[in-house]
Tab-separated table of C-alpha atoms in Angstrom:
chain	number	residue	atom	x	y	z
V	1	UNK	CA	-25.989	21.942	8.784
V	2	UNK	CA	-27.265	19.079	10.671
V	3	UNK	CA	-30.488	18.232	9.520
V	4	UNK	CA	-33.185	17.856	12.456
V	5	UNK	CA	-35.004	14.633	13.477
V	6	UNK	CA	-38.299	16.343	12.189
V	7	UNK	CA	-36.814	17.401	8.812
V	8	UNK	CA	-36.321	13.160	8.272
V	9	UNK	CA	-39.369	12.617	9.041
V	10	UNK	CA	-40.863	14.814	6.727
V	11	UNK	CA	-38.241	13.917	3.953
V	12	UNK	CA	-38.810	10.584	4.337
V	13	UNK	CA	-43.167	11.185	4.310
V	14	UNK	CA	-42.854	13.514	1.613
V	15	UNK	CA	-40.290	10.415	-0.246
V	16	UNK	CA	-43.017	8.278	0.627
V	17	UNK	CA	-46.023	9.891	-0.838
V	18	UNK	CA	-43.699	10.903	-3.845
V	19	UNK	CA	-42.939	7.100	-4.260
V	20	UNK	CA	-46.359	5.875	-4.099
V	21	UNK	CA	-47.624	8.806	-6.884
V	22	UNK	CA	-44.407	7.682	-9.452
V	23	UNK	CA	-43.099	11.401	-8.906
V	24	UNK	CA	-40.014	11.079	-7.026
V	25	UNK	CA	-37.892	12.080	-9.482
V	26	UNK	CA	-40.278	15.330	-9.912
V	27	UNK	CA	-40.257	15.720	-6.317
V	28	UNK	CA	-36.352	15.881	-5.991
V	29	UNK	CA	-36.100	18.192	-8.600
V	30	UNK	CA	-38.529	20.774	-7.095
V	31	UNK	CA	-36.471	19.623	-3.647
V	32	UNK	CA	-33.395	20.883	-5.483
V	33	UNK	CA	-35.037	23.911	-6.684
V	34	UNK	CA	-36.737	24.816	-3.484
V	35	UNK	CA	-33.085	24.551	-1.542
V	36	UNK	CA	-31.416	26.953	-4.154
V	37	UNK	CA	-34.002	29.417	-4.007
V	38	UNK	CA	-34.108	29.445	-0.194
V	39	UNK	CA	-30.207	29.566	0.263
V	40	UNK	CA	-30.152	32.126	-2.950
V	41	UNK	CA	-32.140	34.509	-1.287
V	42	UNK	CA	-31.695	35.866	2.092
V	43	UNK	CA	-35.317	37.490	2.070
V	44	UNK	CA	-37.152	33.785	1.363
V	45	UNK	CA	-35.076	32.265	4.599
V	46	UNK	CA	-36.444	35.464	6.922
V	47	UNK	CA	-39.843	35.031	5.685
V	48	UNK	CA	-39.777	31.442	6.301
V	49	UNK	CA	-38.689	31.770	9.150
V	50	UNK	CA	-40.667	34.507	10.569
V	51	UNK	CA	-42.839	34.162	13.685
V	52	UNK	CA	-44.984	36.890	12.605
V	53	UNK	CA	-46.333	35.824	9.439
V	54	UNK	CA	-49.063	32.891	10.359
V	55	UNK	CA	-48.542	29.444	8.710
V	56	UNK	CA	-51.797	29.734	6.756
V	57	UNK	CA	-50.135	32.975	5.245
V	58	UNK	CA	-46.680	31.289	4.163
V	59	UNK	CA	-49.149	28.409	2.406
V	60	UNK	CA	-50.276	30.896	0.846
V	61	UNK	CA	-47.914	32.913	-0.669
V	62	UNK	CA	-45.817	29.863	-1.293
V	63	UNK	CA	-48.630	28.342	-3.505
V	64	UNK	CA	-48.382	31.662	-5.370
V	65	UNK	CA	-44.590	31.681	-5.894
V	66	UNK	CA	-44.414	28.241	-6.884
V	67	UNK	CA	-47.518	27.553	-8.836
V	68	UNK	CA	-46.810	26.294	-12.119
V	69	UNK	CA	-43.284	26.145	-11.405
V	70	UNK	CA	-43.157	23.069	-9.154
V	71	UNK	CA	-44.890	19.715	-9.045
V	72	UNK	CA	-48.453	19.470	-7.516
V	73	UNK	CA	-47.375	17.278	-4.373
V	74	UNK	CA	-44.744	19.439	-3.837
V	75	UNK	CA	-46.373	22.652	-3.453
V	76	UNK	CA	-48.993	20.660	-1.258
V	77	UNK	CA	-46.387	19.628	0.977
V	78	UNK	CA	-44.876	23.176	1.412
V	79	UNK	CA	-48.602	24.126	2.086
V	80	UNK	CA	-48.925	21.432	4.472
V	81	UNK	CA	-45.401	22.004	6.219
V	82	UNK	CA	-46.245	25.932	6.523
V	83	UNK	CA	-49.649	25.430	8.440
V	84	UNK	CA	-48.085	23.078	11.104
V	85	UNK	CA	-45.648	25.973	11.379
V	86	UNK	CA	-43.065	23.986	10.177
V	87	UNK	CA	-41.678	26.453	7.441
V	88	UNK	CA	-38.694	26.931	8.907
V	89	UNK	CA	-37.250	23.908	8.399
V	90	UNK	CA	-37.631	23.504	4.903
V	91	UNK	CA	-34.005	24.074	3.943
V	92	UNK	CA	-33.208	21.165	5.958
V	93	UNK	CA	-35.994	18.774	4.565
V	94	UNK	CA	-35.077	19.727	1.911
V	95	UNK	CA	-31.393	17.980	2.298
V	96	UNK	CA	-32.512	15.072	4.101
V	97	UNK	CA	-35.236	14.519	1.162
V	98	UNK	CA	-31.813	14.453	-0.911
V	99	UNK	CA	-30.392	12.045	1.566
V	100	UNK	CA	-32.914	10.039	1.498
V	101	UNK	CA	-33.807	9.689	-1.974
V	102	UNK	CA	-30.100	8.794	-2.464
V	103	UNK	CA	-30.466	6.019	0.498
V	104	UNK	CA	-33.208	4.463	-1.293
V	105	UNK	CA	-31.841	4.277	-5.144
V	106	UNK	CA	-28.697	3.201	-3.960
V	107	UNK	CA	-26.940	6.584	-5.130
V	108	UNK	CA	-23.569	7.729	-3.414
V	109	UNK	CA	-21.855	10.917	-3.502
V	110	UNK	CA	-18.392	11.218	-4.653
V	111	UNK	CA	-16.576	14.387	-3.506
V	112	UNK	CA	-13.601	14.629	-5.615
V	113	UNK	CA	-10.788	17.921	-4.777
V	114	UNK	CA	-8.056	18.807	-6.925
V	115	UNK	CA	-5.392	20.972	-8.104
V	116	UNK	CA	-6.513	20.749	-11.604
V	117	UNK	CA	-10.088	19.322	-13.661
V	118	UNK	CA	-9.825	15.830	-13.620
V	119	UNK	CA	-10.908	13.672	-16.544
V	120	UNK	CA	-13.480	11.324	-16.833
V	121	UNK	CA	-11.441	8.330	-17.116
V	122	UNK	CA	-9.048	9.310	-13.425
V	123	UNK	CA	-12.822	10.118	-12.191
V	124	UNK	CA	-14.003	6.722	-12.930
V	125	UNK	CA	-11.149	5.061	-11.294
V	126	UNK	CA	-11.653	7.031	-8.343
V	127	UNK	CA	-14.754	6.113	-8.100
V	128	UNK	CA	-14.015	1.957	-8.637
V	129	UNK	CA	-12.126	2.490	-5.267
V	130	UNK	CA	-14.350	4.082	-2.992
V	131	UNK	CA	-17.778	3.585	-4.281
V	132	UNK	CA	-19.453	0.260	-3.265
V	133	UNK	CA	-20.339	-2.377	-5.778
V	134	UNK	CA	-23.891	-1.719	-7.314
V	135	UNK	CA	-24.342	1.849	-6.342
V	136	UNK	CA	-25.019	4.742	-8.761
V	137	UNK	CA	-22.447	7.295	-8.266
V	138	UNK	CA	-23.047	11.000	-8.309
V	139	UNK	CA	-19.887	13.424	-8.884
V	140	UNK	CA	-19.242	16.245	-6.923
V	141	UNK	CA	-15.985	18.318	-7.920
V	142	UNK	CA	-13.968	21.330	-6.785
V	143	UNK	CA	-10.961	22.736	-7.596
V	144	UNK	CA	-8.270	23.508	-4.706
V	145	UNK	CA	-4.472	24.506	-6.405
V	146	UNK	CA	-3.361	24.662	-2.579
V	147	UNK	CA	-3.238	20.824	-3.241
V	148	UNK	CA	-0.411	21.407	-5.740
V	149	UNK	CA	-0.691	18.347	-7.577
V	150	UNK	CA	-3.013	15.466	-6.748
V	151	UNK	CA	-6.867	14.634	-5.271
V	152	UNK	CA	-8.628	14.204	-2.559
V	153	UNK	CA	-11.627	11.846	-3.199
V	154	UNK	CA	-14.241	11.022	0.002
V	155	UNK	CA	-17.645	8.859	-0.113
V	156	UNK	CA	-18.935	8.114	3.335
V	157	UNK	CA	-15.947	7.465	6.153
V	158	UNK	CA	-13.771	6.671	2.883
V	159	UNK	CA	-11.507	8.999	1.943
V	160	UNK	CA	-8.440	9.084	-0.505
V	161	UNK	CA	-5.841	11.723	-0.174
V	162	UNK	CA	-2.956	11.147	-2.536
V	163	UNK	CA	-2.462	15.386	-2.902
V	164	UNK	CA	0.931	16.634	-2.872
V	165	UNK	CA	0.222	19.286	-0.455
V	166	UNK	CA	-0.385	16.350	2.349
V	167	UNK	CA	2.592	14.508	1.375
V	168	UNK	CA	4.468	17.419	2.089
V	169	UNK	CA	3.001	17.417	5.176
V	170	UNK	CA	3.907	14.191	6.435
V	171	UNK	CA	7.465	14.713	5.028
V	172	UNK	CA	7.749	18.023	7.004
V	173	UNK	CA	6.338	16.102	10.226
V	174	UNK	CA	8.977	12.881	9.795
V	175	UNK	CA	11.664	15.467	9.388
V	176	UNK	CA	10.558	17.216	12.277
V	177	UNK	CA	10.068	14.229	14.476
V	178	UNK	CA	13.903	12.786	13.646
């Protein structure tokens, strides 16, 4: 899901404040939280993004829900976001508050496929490939035994693919092309 221009801005505000308080960390756990629970849970996406409960009434019952469970600016900020009627959006400022947070401690995301669980050590040198010098990298596997034998690795526009499945593929299109 693209994230909307409005969901930055809010990410980056709510980033801002978080900053500024020494809770960002805090803050992107409860961001992590708060996306899980919304795409866990068909019934929290329709209420948030009902037209017929009033914004004052999602602050509301958010602040109940969360109280306790998340950190202070947090729940002020879904309190905030619900009264400008901005509720339904949260999923997605919720991602670009991930985005962001990663843009400003210099954190990348590896996405790593495979036939099979890859080791630390094959992970690592993945990662001395793609990843750019300085940056903090953050690991995100899954398993695909379509791929046969091999990986896929992608950070950014950079991509490896040295799977068996896709040199199959370009054997089966030279063979076809001769």
């Amino acid at each position: 899901m693209k994230n909307s221009k409005a969901a930055v801005r809010y990410a980056i505000s709510l980033l801002d404040l978080a900053t500024e308080k020494s809770a960002a960390d805090a803050v992107l756990a409860d961001m992590k939280s708060l996306k899980l629970s919304i795409e866990g849970n068909q019934e929290m996406d329709m209420f948030l993004s009902s037209p017929v409960i009033t914004g004052e009434k999602k602050a509301e019952i958010l602040k109940t829900i969360f109280a306790g469970k998340l950190n202070d600016i947090t729940i002020d900020f879904l309190a905030f976001v619900s009264v400008k009627n901005r509720a339904n959006i949260l999923l997605a400022i919720a991602n670009s508050f991930e985005d962001a947070y990663r843009k400003a401690n210099n954190i990348v995301k590896l996405y790593v496929e495979s036939a099979v669980k890859l080791d630390k050590t094959n992970i690592d040198a993945i990662s001395t490939k793609l990843a750019p010098a300085g940056a903090t990298i953050e690991v995100e596997e899954s398993i695909n035994p379509d791929l046969i034998g091999g990986f896929v690795a992608r950070i950014g526009d950079n991509q490896i693919d040295s799977s068996i499945l896709s040199s199959l593929k370009r054997l089966k299109t030279e063979f076809q092309s001769k």
